[in-house]
Every structure is written in structure tokens, then in C-alpha cells.
Amino acid sequence: MVRKELMEGVNLTYLPARKFKTGLLSAHFLTPLEEGSAGMRALLPAVLRRGTVGSPDMGAISARLDRLYGAELDYTVRKKGECQCIGFVGSFIDDAYALGGEKLLEPVAELMGEMILEPVTRGGRFLPDYVESERDNLADAIRSIRNDKRDWAELRLLRELCAGEAYGVSRLGDERSVERISGQKLYAEYARLIASAPMEIFYCGSAERTRVEDALLNALSALPRRGVAPIPETERHSLRGEAKVVREGMDVTQGKLGMGFACTSEDESALLLGNLLFGGSSNSKLFLNVREKLSLCYYASSLYHRRKGLITVSSGVEFADFPRAYEEILAQLTALSRGEVEPWELEAARGVLRSAYAAMEDSQGRLENFYLGQAIEGRSDSPEDLAREMEETPAERIFRAMSSVKLDTVYYLERKEEKT
Amino acid sequence: MRESFYERIGESCPREKLANGLSVCVVPKPGYRRKYAFFAARYGGMDVRFRLDGQWRDTPAGIAHYLEHKMFDTKDGSAMQDLAKNGAEPNAFTASAMTGYYFDCTEHFEENLKILLRFVSTPYFTQESVEKERGIIGQEIRMVEDNPDWQIYQQLLQALYARHSCRIPIAGTVESIADITPQTLYDCHKAFYTPGNMVLTVVGDVRPERVFEAAERILPRESGPEIERDYGREPEAVCRRESVRRMEVSAPQFLLGFKCPAPELGESGYRTELLGDLAWDILLGESSPLYQRLYEDGTINGSFGGAFDTLPGAACLYAGGDCKEPGKVAEAILRETERLDREGIDPDYWQRMRRAAFGSTLRGLNSFENIAVGLAEGYFQGYDAFHFPRIYESIRQEDILTFLRENVREERMALSRILPGEQQGKEGNNA
């Protein structure tokens, strides 16, 4: 892996690999996740994706990508801690498989550069049609999160758990602020981002580094950099004095129980392992007890939000079983913090993590996501470094870290008529 | 051992048909640390009626899926945990025509493979454990019942098909699984989990001969009988034109389907699958004039998409997403098919769509899961999934136009809709 500043505040992470069928190229602007503007920033890459000066509509863009053997060049919006990453990810077949021996990296980089720097405009603004239709699409996408009740419950829990904090903001923003976005404001935000937002570029594939750098410098030479902002940081959550309980009703046949915990310990590798033991895998305490032993649910799992110092539990249960599931989840956490863990459980958790780190280098998508996260945190440890750190974390540290995990917020999704 | 090298896609695949009838394929992936093994039976949610020992048997909806859940139990505990102890991540799924068990690992591959082969071939059920699972599966069914994507698809199949067992929800219903006993599970395991009815595919940097040896050593000697299945005699016409239900969704959703003749077995069936997908993409994929027109005028949004699905004895084209005017989309699809039939496909468009189809299928080979499941499906349907480059080359414009002309017709069409609001019952009343 080589990391290099290509232009002011534009960093390239280059990872040579010959074994894949494809090359992967991504470019992201990093910007603080903020309540009022998250929606506007999420909208931006969708509008940029609609047309460039050279390929002014969807038809022209699709045609270019189809000719490049069905290359994909999609916009993405990600939330990493309290940083919102907006940009594009391109995936295209390796030159070795192009029937006519064509090179695909350069034309994909070129189109990406056009999307970032040469959107179709009229009178110094984006085309109103594009802004309106993508704004409607984004509002639809935000509204549709409630269609998947598991996603909805997880999002609602996070919003309540982190009310008033940037981390409670959804990566796509909220419906109301999206509906208020004007073309003028959007263009101003665009101009601000290309001038001053830090930019992260990632490439993984078979091309030589100089070829990648040349392609990018060509594609991005017109980037008007003026004083680049620092990379947004994430503030840790502080535990509520008394757990907050939120109940909501919907027309559903299954209830959802979400529990948010704050970790006061900052021992990340211990918490990572602790979370795996708690509910982070299919041999975790939640899986083996809440599901297998008590048959209360199909899923009960936990997620460690490392940057924010949180653990969230998500589960789908019969309405009548809410109290039993709630008690059992807490009981399992207590057991874990007391060190009630079999040697095999610990070895399995380490094995799963070791395997996850090792397998990362087999997936361009996972590598991209990993190195983007590392860049945001200014960290340079590789997956192997993290694996080593994990191996060196003794059980006592895990139990101690898990005993710092305290219940903060509870979210229930109930059947509408049962709401009191 | 038979080894094929596929130059166009840079893959090789040593294969072996074992003495017990099991087919094994290995796709060596030097330079990768992940190893993925997939062990599947040609038995899924739609195999509820079959002939065993000369007698027709009717089994409850959801039985294959119930069996999948219980297979992880072993006499000494749980195969899930045995694999987890080695750092492997095991899981399983039940589809309409297949049940697959798999694990992903970077260490102890051969040991994990043995565990996989052993637990899938050794049933161990008790009254108590079968009883316990009912609560878990019941919650899985409830989860699916609240999921509009599942519901709209199931409702479409039930509108298109009057009798074919693809109408049956894979996990069954809370009622249909109520009476499943250890004996039913043992019977179904005995009938379908036989080497002759199964396939093992492995992807990763492994030694193929070790995989063949393990399968030879661990699995039963007998191939097992060929099981005749009854999917129901299906009329050509659709069952009902339209089905509607209400759910807690943010916007009206639709899924439009066209009932197609089922593809044959063998490579010609694979060709039909690829051809159907390509035809659908040419008609309404993101690059198509139709998609762009409907997207630009706001009739559809980014949620719009479709596919060509094939199952034993059934096939359908479908497309849908959020939309307030599904009638307008249906009309546009029918008119665009007529236009293509009249004017032909633009030559430049045709060339690039064919090229794009090859490229995206190739990109799919980055995924071990895709490779393993694709080869298994191919084996059950009698084709080699790695032959896609030469199949794409054999497809002509006329094939696409004929396919669309014959299948995209009003009388073959059914509409499944979900509207926002309170549930009023499972079946729509607009038939």
C-alpha cells in the first residue's frame, strides 16, 4: 500500500493487486455530518451523476459505461463516525479481459473527473430538472427506510441514542431539509466542497502506480483547491444519567427491540472482541441464548460503533416477549462483564476476527472501505497490524472493557393498536 | 478428475463425479486467503409433493427450510459451533429449488470441510429440538411477512401461477409448520440429501484432490434414488391479472410480471436464462431509452429494477419499484416491445449491451459466493456456468426480438401492488 498526496488535500491510496477480475477506483469528499446539510451533501453526487458537459444525460453516460464492458460508476454516500463521505466508486474489468485489449482505467478516471468537475450547468447552476428529480428520489429513498422494519428500528434507535449529536443524523439526511434544498444552495455547496473538502482516492488493481497517478492528475487537474479544511472528527458519546425509553407504533406483525449502550472504556480491540462475544457473530451470547436457548427471535445481534464508543443491539421479537428478551440481553451483558465465557467462545471470537482481517485483502470493496476509514482517522495500521493487536488483547481486558458498557437508550417498535 | 480451463475468463475448474454419485467442482484461487465451500441439495421450498418408494407424498409448506434450520444440530451439540471454533463463518439458505450450506474461512479448511460434509449428511433431530425451532422460524416468518419486498414478489408469483408450487412461501406459514415432526424431517432428509441429488463446490486456494477424497470418505456409499417431484399442472394463462394489498410502506410499490415458458434443462436452458436477462436489459435496463424516459419524467425512480427468474417448470420476467402509476409503466413496456419488434435494435446499442453483459457477468466472478452458487445451480440444471462468454457470442438480435415478442404480451402479464395503509387481509380483492 502506498499513500501519497496528489494535489492539495487530495490523497491517493494505491494498492496493487493482480488477482482480481476488476480494477476499483473511488473518490470521496470528506465533510462533517451535520443535521441541516447532510441531505444536501447526499444529493450532490446524485445530481453530478446525471450528466456532464461531454455526456449530458443518463443515456450518454450509460452508453459510455456500456462500451467500457459494462463498467460501473456509481455515487455513494457513507457515514463514518461523524464524517460524511460523498463521491463515486468505479468498478471495471481488468484490461487482461478486454476483448480488444482496451485500457479501462483511464476512461473510467476521465468520466469520474468529468462528473466531479464538469457537470452540466445553465447560467452557473445545475439543471433544475436534474436537481428536482434527484431531490424527489432522495426524499423517496429517505421515506422508504421505514419499509424495512429492521433498518427502521436501527435508525430510530441511533437517532434517539444520539439526539443532539451529529452521529444521530442519518447518512442521507432528513426528509424535511431535503425538500427545502434549492438549486442555488446546492451549487454553492458544490463549489465549496471541490475547493476545500479533503478528498480521498483509492485504487486497487493491476495498473502500475504511475499509470494510476497520471490518469488521476489528468482527470482532476482542474480541481480548484483553495485552503483545504481538516478531516472531520468524531466526538464520543457520553452516557445518559438514566436510560431513555422510546416506544413507537406501526402496522407490523413482529416487534423490534433496539438497545443502545455507551462504552466508557476506550480499549478498542477489547471492545471489538467483547462485542463479538456479546452479539457480533453466530456463536455469540445473544445468538446462543436469546435465539437458540429461549427461541425468542430469529435475530438478536449487536454492533460496535468504534469511533463513537457505542454498542447497539437489534432484535425482532413477538410483542409479548419484549420483557423476556430485554432481560436476557442485559443478563448476557452482565455475564460477559463478569468473565463468564468459555475458552471456546473466546477462541471462536478471535478466529472470526482473524479470518475477517485476513479475508479483507480478498475483496476490493472491503479494502476500499477499510482504507477510507483509516484515512479519516489518520491511522496507518494495516489489517495485519489490527489482527496482531487483537491477538495480544487478553481476556481480562475484554471483561473489564465490557463492564464499562452501560444501557443508555431503549427503542420499541410495537403494533399500532397496542400503543398506550 | 476432469479439468477444464476457461481461457476467456481466466478460471479453471477440476471436477469429479464420485462413485456415490456426488458431483464436486473446485475453483482454485491462488493468491487468495479466503476459502469457501458450498454443499447443496436439489431440494427447496417448492418440493412439497414427491414420490418416495412408489408413493406420492404431500409435505407441509416450509419443510425444506425447517430441515435446513435443524441440520446444524449434531449428536454432540452444534455444527455451527464446531465451525465457529475454527474461526469459520457458517450459514445456510433455502431457495425455491435448492438448499445450500456453506462456510467461509481462512484457516483449518480441511477440517471445516469435514464438519460440513458430516453434519449435512447426518441428521439428528429430537422432539425437543424440533419444537424449540418452531419459535425461531415463526419469528423469521413474521419478519418476512412485514417485509414488502418479499411480499410483493410472493404476491406476484401467486398472481402469475395458479398451481405451480413456486406460489408457496419458502419458509411456509406459522400454521403450515405447526405439525412438522422429527419424523417428517428424517423422511425428507432421507429422500433428498443423497449424494446423487447433491453437489459440492469449493472456491479458494485448496488442493482439489483433497476435497474429492474428503467427500468420498465421509459421505454415504449409495447415490440414492432419483426423486420424482410434482410441481402442479400449470395452465398457460396467468392466474389473476392484479393483486393488491396494504402494508406499512412509504409509497405505493408495484411489480409487473410476465409468465414465460420454463427453460429446458442443459445449455440451451442456460442460453435462455442469459438471453432473457439481456433482452430485459435491452428493453428496460438503465441504459435503455425506455428507462431513461420514465426516469426523466418522474414515473419511476432509482428503486426501479427487474430480472428474469427461472425455476424448474416456471419462468418469469419482472420489473418494479416505487410508482404511483404502474399502469403507465406496463403500457410503456408493451409499446416499447412493439417498437423494438418493428424497428429492430439500434446496431450500436446492441453491440454495447452485449459487451456490457459480458463485462458485468465477468465482474461477478470476483465473488466466491457467486461462483459457488452459480456452478451448483448450473449442475442441477445441466449446464456449465463458466460457458457464458461463448453463449453471449451465440445470441443474435433476432433471438432477443423473438423472446420479447413471445413473452412481453398483455395476456401473459400480472400486476402485484402494495399500497400504503393498514393491512386488510392477505389476498387482494381486485382480481
PDB file of C-alpha atoms in Angstrom, chain A residues 19-22 49-50 57-59 62-63 66-72 91-93 97 99 102 133-134 137 140 143-144 146-149 250-254 256 282-283 287-288 291-293 295-299 316-318 344 347-348 351-352 354-355 358-359 361-362 364 366 416-417, chain B residues 7-11 29-34 69 80-81 84-85 87-90 104-107 132-133 135-136 139-140 142-143 145-148 246-251 253 286-287 291-292 295-296 300-302 322 348-349 352-353 355-356 358-360 362-363 365-366 368 421-423:
ATOM      1  CA  LYS A  19      -5.619 -11.498  -8.652  1.00  0.00           C
ATOM      2  CA  PHE A  20      -8.920  -9.677  -9.212  1.00  0.00           C
ATOM      3  CA  LYS A  21     -11.055  -9.687 -12.347  1.00  0.00           C
ATOM      4  CA  THR A  22     -11.526  -5.972 -11.916  1.00  0.00           C
ATOM      5  CA  ARG A  49     -24.034  11.596 -11.815  1.00  0.00           C
ATOM      6  CA  ARG A  50     -26.882  12.773 -14.088  1.00  0.00           C
ATOM      7  CA  ASP A  57     -27.720  12.906 -19.885  1.00  0.00           C
ATOM      8  CA  MET A  58     -28.208   9.418 -18.457  1.00  0.00           C
ATOM      9  CA  GLY A  59     -28.307   7.924 -21.939  1.00  0.00           C
ATOM     10  CA  SER A  62     -24.774   4.732 -19.791  1.00  0.00           C
ATOM     11  CA  ALA A  63     -23.554   4.402 -23.348  1.00  0.00           C
ATOM     12  CA  ASP A  66     -21.585   0.050 -21.591  1.00  0.00           C
ATOM     13  CA  ARG A  67     -18.763   0.459 -24.108  1.00  0.00           C
ATOM     14  CA  LEU A  68     -16.314   0.055 -21.236  1.00  0.00           C
ATOM     15  CA  TYR A  69     -17.583  -3.514 -20.811  1.00  0.00           C
ATOM     16  CA  GLY A  70     -20.400  -2.546 -18.511  1.00  0.00           C
ATOM     17  CA  ALA A  71     -18.185  -0.643 -16.078  1.00  0.00           C
ATOM     18  CA  GLU A  72     -19.999   0.615 -13.013  1.00  0.00           C
ATOM     19  CA  SER A  91     -15.544  -0.949 -10.894  1.00  0.00           C
ATOM     20  CA  PHE A  92     -14.375  -2.157 -14.292  1.00  0.00           C
ATOM     21  CA  ILE A  93     -12.961  -5.347 -15.731  1.00  0.00           C
ATOM     22  CA  TYR A  97     -10.096  -9.496 -20.114  1.00  0.00           C
ATOM     23  CA  LEU A  99     -11.539  -8.441 -25.888  1.00  0.00           C
ATOM     24  CA  GLU A 102      -8.500  -1.760 -24.445  1.00  0.00           C
ATOM     25  CA  SER A 133     -35.818  14.794  -9.879  1.00  0.00           C
ATOM     26  CA  GLU A 134     -32.879  13.711  -7.724  1.00  0.00           C
ATOM     27  CA  ASN A 137     -35.639  10.479  -5.444  1.00  0.00           C
ATOM     28  CA  ASP A 140     -38.354   8.853  -1.590  1.00  0.00           C
ATOM     29  CA  ARG A 143     -39.075   7.780   3.344  1.00  0.00           C
ATOM     30  CA  SER A 144     -38.608   4.201   2.165  1.00  0.00           C
ATOM     31  CA  ARG A 146     -39.323   2.611   7.086  1.00  0.00           C
ATOM     32  CA  ASN A 147     -40.296  -0.177   4.656  1.00  0.00           C
ATOM     33  CA  ASP A 148     -37.635  -2.414   6.145  1.00  0.00           C
ATOM     34  CA  LYS A 149     -38.604  -2.527   9.786  1.00  0.00           C
ATOM     35  CA  MET A 250     -46.633   0.692  13.322  1.00  0.00           C
ATOM     36  CA  ASP A 251     -48.814  -1.767  11.475  1.00  0.00           C
ATOM     37  CA  VAL A 252     -46.470  -4.743  11.877  1.00  0.00           C
ATOM     38  CA  THR A 253     -46.744  -8.413  12.846  1.00  0.00           C
ATOM     39  CA  GLN A 254     -43.365  -8.572  14.612  1.00  0.00           C
ATOM     40  CA  LYS A 256     -38.476  -4.784  17.158  1.00  0.00           C
ATOM     41  CA  SER A 282     -23.492 -16.530  15.031  1.00  0.00           C
ATOM     42  CA  ASN A 283     -21.886 -18.076  18.104  1.00  0.00           C
ATOM     43  CA  PHE A 287     -27.418 -15.804  19.313  1.00  0.00           C
ATOM     44  CA  LEU A 288     -26.912 -18.815  21.550  1.00  0.00           C
ATOM     45  CA  ARG A 291     -32.316 -17.169  19.906  1.00  0.00           C
ATOM     46  CA  GLU A 292     -31.177 -20.755  20.345  1.00  0.00           C
ATOM     47  CA  LYS A 293     -31.886 -21.365  24.015  1.00  0.00           C
ATOM     48  CA  SER A 295     -36.334 -19.310  20.947  1.00  0.00           C
ATOM     49  CA  LEU A 296     -37.361 -15.692  21.370  1.00  0.00           C
ATOM     50  CA  CYS A 297     -36.308 -14.419  17.989  1.00  0.00           C
ATOM     51  CA  TYR A 298     -34.824 -15.085  14.596  1.00  0.00           C
ATOM     52  CA  TYR A 299     -32.178 -12.427  15.026  1.00  0.00           C
ATOM     53  CA  GLY A 316     -37.087  -8.880  16.165  1.00  0.00           C
ATOM     54  CA  VAL A 317     -39.399 -10.480  18.748  1.00  0.00           C
ATOM     55  CA  GLU A 318     -43.035 -11.242  19.478  1.00  0.00           C
ATOM     56  CA  TRP A 344     -14.010 -21.950  23.048  1.00  0.00           C
ATOM     57  CA  GLU A 347     -11.139 -18.671  20.654  1.00  0.00           C
ATOM     58  CA  ALA A 348     -14.063 -18.542  18.207  1.00  0.00           C
ATOM     59  CA  GLY A 351     -10.859 -16.773  14.971  1.00  0.00           C
ATOM     60  CA  VAL A 352     -13.736 -14.896  13.364  1.00  0.00           C
ATOM     61  CA  ARG A 354      -8.576 -13.080  12.467  1.00  0.00           C
ATOM     62  CA  SER A 355     -10.389 -14.520   9.478  1.00  0.00           C
ATOM     63  CA  ALA A 358      -7.175 -11.968   6.584  1.00  0.00           C
ATOM     64  CA  ALA A 359     -10.051 -12.153   4.093  1.00  0.00           C
ATOM     65  CA  GLU A 361      -7.331  -8.499   1.196  1.00  0.00           C
ATOM     66  CA  ASP A 362      -9.504 -10.762  -0.963  1.00  0.00           C
ATOM     67  CA  GLN A 364     -11.522  -4.810  -3.274  1.00  0.00           C
ATOM     68  CA  ARG A 366     -13.758  -4.235   1.761  1.00  0.00           C
ATOM     69  CA  LYS A 416     -50.017   0.283  16.387  1.00  0.00           C
ATOM     70  CA  GLU A 417     -53.163  -0.600  18.310  1.00  0.00           C
TER      71      GLU A 417
ATOM     72  CA  GLU B   7      -9.305 -19.006 -21.144  1.00  0.00           C
ATOM     73  CA  ARG B   8     -11.672 -16.101 -21.707  1.00  0.00           C
ATOM     74  CA  ILE B   9     -12.339 -15.693 -18.015  1.00  0.00           C
ATOM     75  CA  GLY B  10      -9.048 -16.947 -16.601  1.00  0.00           C
ATOM     76  CA  GLU B  11     -10.548 -19.702 -14.461  1.00  0.00           C
ATOM     77  CA  LYS B  29      -7.916 -19.317  -6.470  1.00  0.00           C
ATOM     78  CA  PRO B  30      -4.177 -18.956  -5.924  1.00  0.00           C
ATOM     79  CA  GLY B  31      -3.263 -15.785  -4.064  1.00  0.00           C
ATOM     80  CA  TYR B  32      -6.484 -15.700  -2.059  1.00  0.00           C
ATOM     81  CA  ARG B  33      -6.699 -16.444   1.652  1.00  0.00           C
ATOM     82  CA  ARG B  34     -10.433 -16.981   1.773  1.00  0.00           C
ATOM     83  CA  HIS B  69     -32.526 -24.928  10.327  1.00  0.00           C
ATOM     84  CA  MET B  80     -22.419 -24.153  13.864  1.00  0.00           C
ATOM     85  CA  GLN B  81     -20.272 -24.014  16.980  1.00  0.00           C
ATOM     86  CA  ALA B  84     -17.112 -21.276  14.711  1.00  0.00           C
ATOM     87  CA  LYS B  85     -14.418 -22.732  16.961  1.00  0.00           C
ATOM     88  CA  GLY B  87     -12.966 -19.232  13.072  1.00  0.00           C
ATOM     89  CA  ALA B  88     -15.182 -20.220  10.135  1.00  0.00           C
ATOM     90  CA  GLU B  89     -18.423 -18.442   9.407  1.00  0.00           C
ATOM     91  CA  PRO B  90     -21.087 -20.997   8.533  1.00  0.00           C
ATOM     92  CA  ASP B 104     -16.198 -19.104   4.746  1.00  0.00           C
ATOM     93  CA  CYS B 105     -12.792 -19.441   6.380  1.00  0.00           C
ATOM     94  CA  THR B 106      -9.112 -18.656   6.152  1.00  0.00           C
ATOM     95  CA  GLU B 107      -7.845 -21.394   8.495  1.00  0.00           C
ATOM     96  CA  LYS B 132     -37.793 -25.266  20.035  1.00  0.00           C
ATOM     97  CA  GLU B 133     -37.037 -24.276  16.472  1.00  0.00           C
ATOM     98  CA  GLY B 135     -40.461 -20.296  17.785  1.00  0.00           C
ATOM     99  CA  ILE B 136     -37.349 -19.147  15.918  1.00  0.00           C
ATOM    100  CA  GLN B 139     -40.216 -15.145  14.103  1.00  0.00           C
ATOM    101  CA  GLU B 140     -38.407 -15.459  10.786  1.00  0.00           C
ATOM    102  CA  ARG B 142     -43.154 -12.826  10.873  1.00  0.00           C
ATOM    103  CA  MET B 143     -40.139 -10.812   9.798  1.00  0.00           C
ATOM    104  CA  GLU B 145     -44.419 -11.006   6.483  1.00  0.00           C
ATOM    105  CA  ASP B 146     -43.512  -7.455   7.442  1.00  0.00           C
ATOM    106  CA  ASN B 147     -41.090  -7.119   4.528  1.00  0.00           C
ATOM    107  CA  PRO B 148     -42.717  -5.511   1.487  1.00  0.00           C
ATOM    108  CA  ARG B 246     -51.899  -2.768   2.012  1.00  0.00           C
ATOM    109  CA  MET B 247     -48.860  -2.600   4.250  1.00  0.00           C
ATOM    110  CA  GLU B 248     -46.884  -0.122   6.258  1.00  0.00           C
ATOM    111  CA  VAL B 249     -44.861   1.292   3.327  1.00  0.00           C
ATOM    112  CA  SER B 250     -43.774   4.824   2.471  1.00  0.00           C
ATOM    113  CA  ALA B 251     -45.058   4.870  -1.107  1.00  0.00           C
ATOM    114  CA  GLN B 253     -44.979  -0.171  -4.910  1.00  0.00           C
ATOM    115  CA  GLU B 286     -30.727   1.570 -17.044  1.00  0.00           C
ATOM    116  CA  SER B 287     -29.198   2.099 -20.485  1.00  0.00           C
ATOM    117  CA  TYR B 291     -35.847   3.558 -18.586  1.00  0.00           C
ATOM    118  CA  GLN B 292     -34.428   6.990 -19.285  1.00  0.00           C
ATOM    119  CA  TYR B 295     -36.944   8.144 -15.034  1.00  0.00           C
ATOM    120  CA  GLU B 296     -36.668  11.608 -16.513  1.00  0.00           C
ATOM    121  CA  ILE B 300     -40.079   5.688 -11.900  1.00  0.00           C
ATOM    122  CA  ASN B 301     -37.158   6.411  -9.589  1.00  0.00           C
ATOM    123  CA  GLY B 302     -33.873   4.760  -8.627  1.00  0.00           C
ATOM    124  CA  ASP B 322     -41.934   2.659  -6.195  1.00  0.00           C
ATOM    125  CA  ASP B 348     -24.627   0.432 -31.768  1.00  0.00           C
ATOM    126  CA  TYR B 349     -26.912  -0.133 -28.784  1.00  0.00           C
ATOM    127  CA  ARG B 352     -22.553  -2.232 -26.403  1.00  0.00           C
ATOM    128  CA  MET B 353     -25.283  -4.062 -24.492  1.00  0.00           C
ATOM    129  CA  ARG B 355     -20.344  -6.192 -24.367  1.00  0.00           C
ATOM    130  CA  ALA B 356     -21.724  -4.789 -21.093  1.00  0.00           C
ATOM    131  CA  PHE B 358     -20.212  -9.978 -20.742  1.00  0.00           C
ATOM    132  CA  GLY B 359     -18.365  -7.443 -18.563  1.00  0.00           C
ATOM    133  CA  SER B 360     -20.822  -7.498 -15.706  1.00  0.00           C
ATOM    134  CA  LEU B 362     -17.237 -11.367 -15.553  1.00  0.00           C
ATOM    135  CA  ARG B 363     -17.164  -8.848 -12.709  1.00  0.00           C
ATOM    136  CA  LEU B 365     -16.590 -13.722 -10.715  1.00  0.00           C
ATOM    137  CA  ASN B 366     -14.852 -11.652  -8.025  1.00  0.00           C
ATOM    138  CA  PHE B 368     -16.721 -16.606  -4.305  1.00  0.00           C
ATOM    139  CA  GLY B 421     -52.058   1.739   4.774  1.00  0.00           C
ATOM    140  CA  GLU B 422     -53.434  -0.781   7.211  1.00  0.00           C
ATOM    141  CA  GLN B 423     -53.437  -4.467   6.335  1.00  0.00           C
TER     142      GLN B 423
END
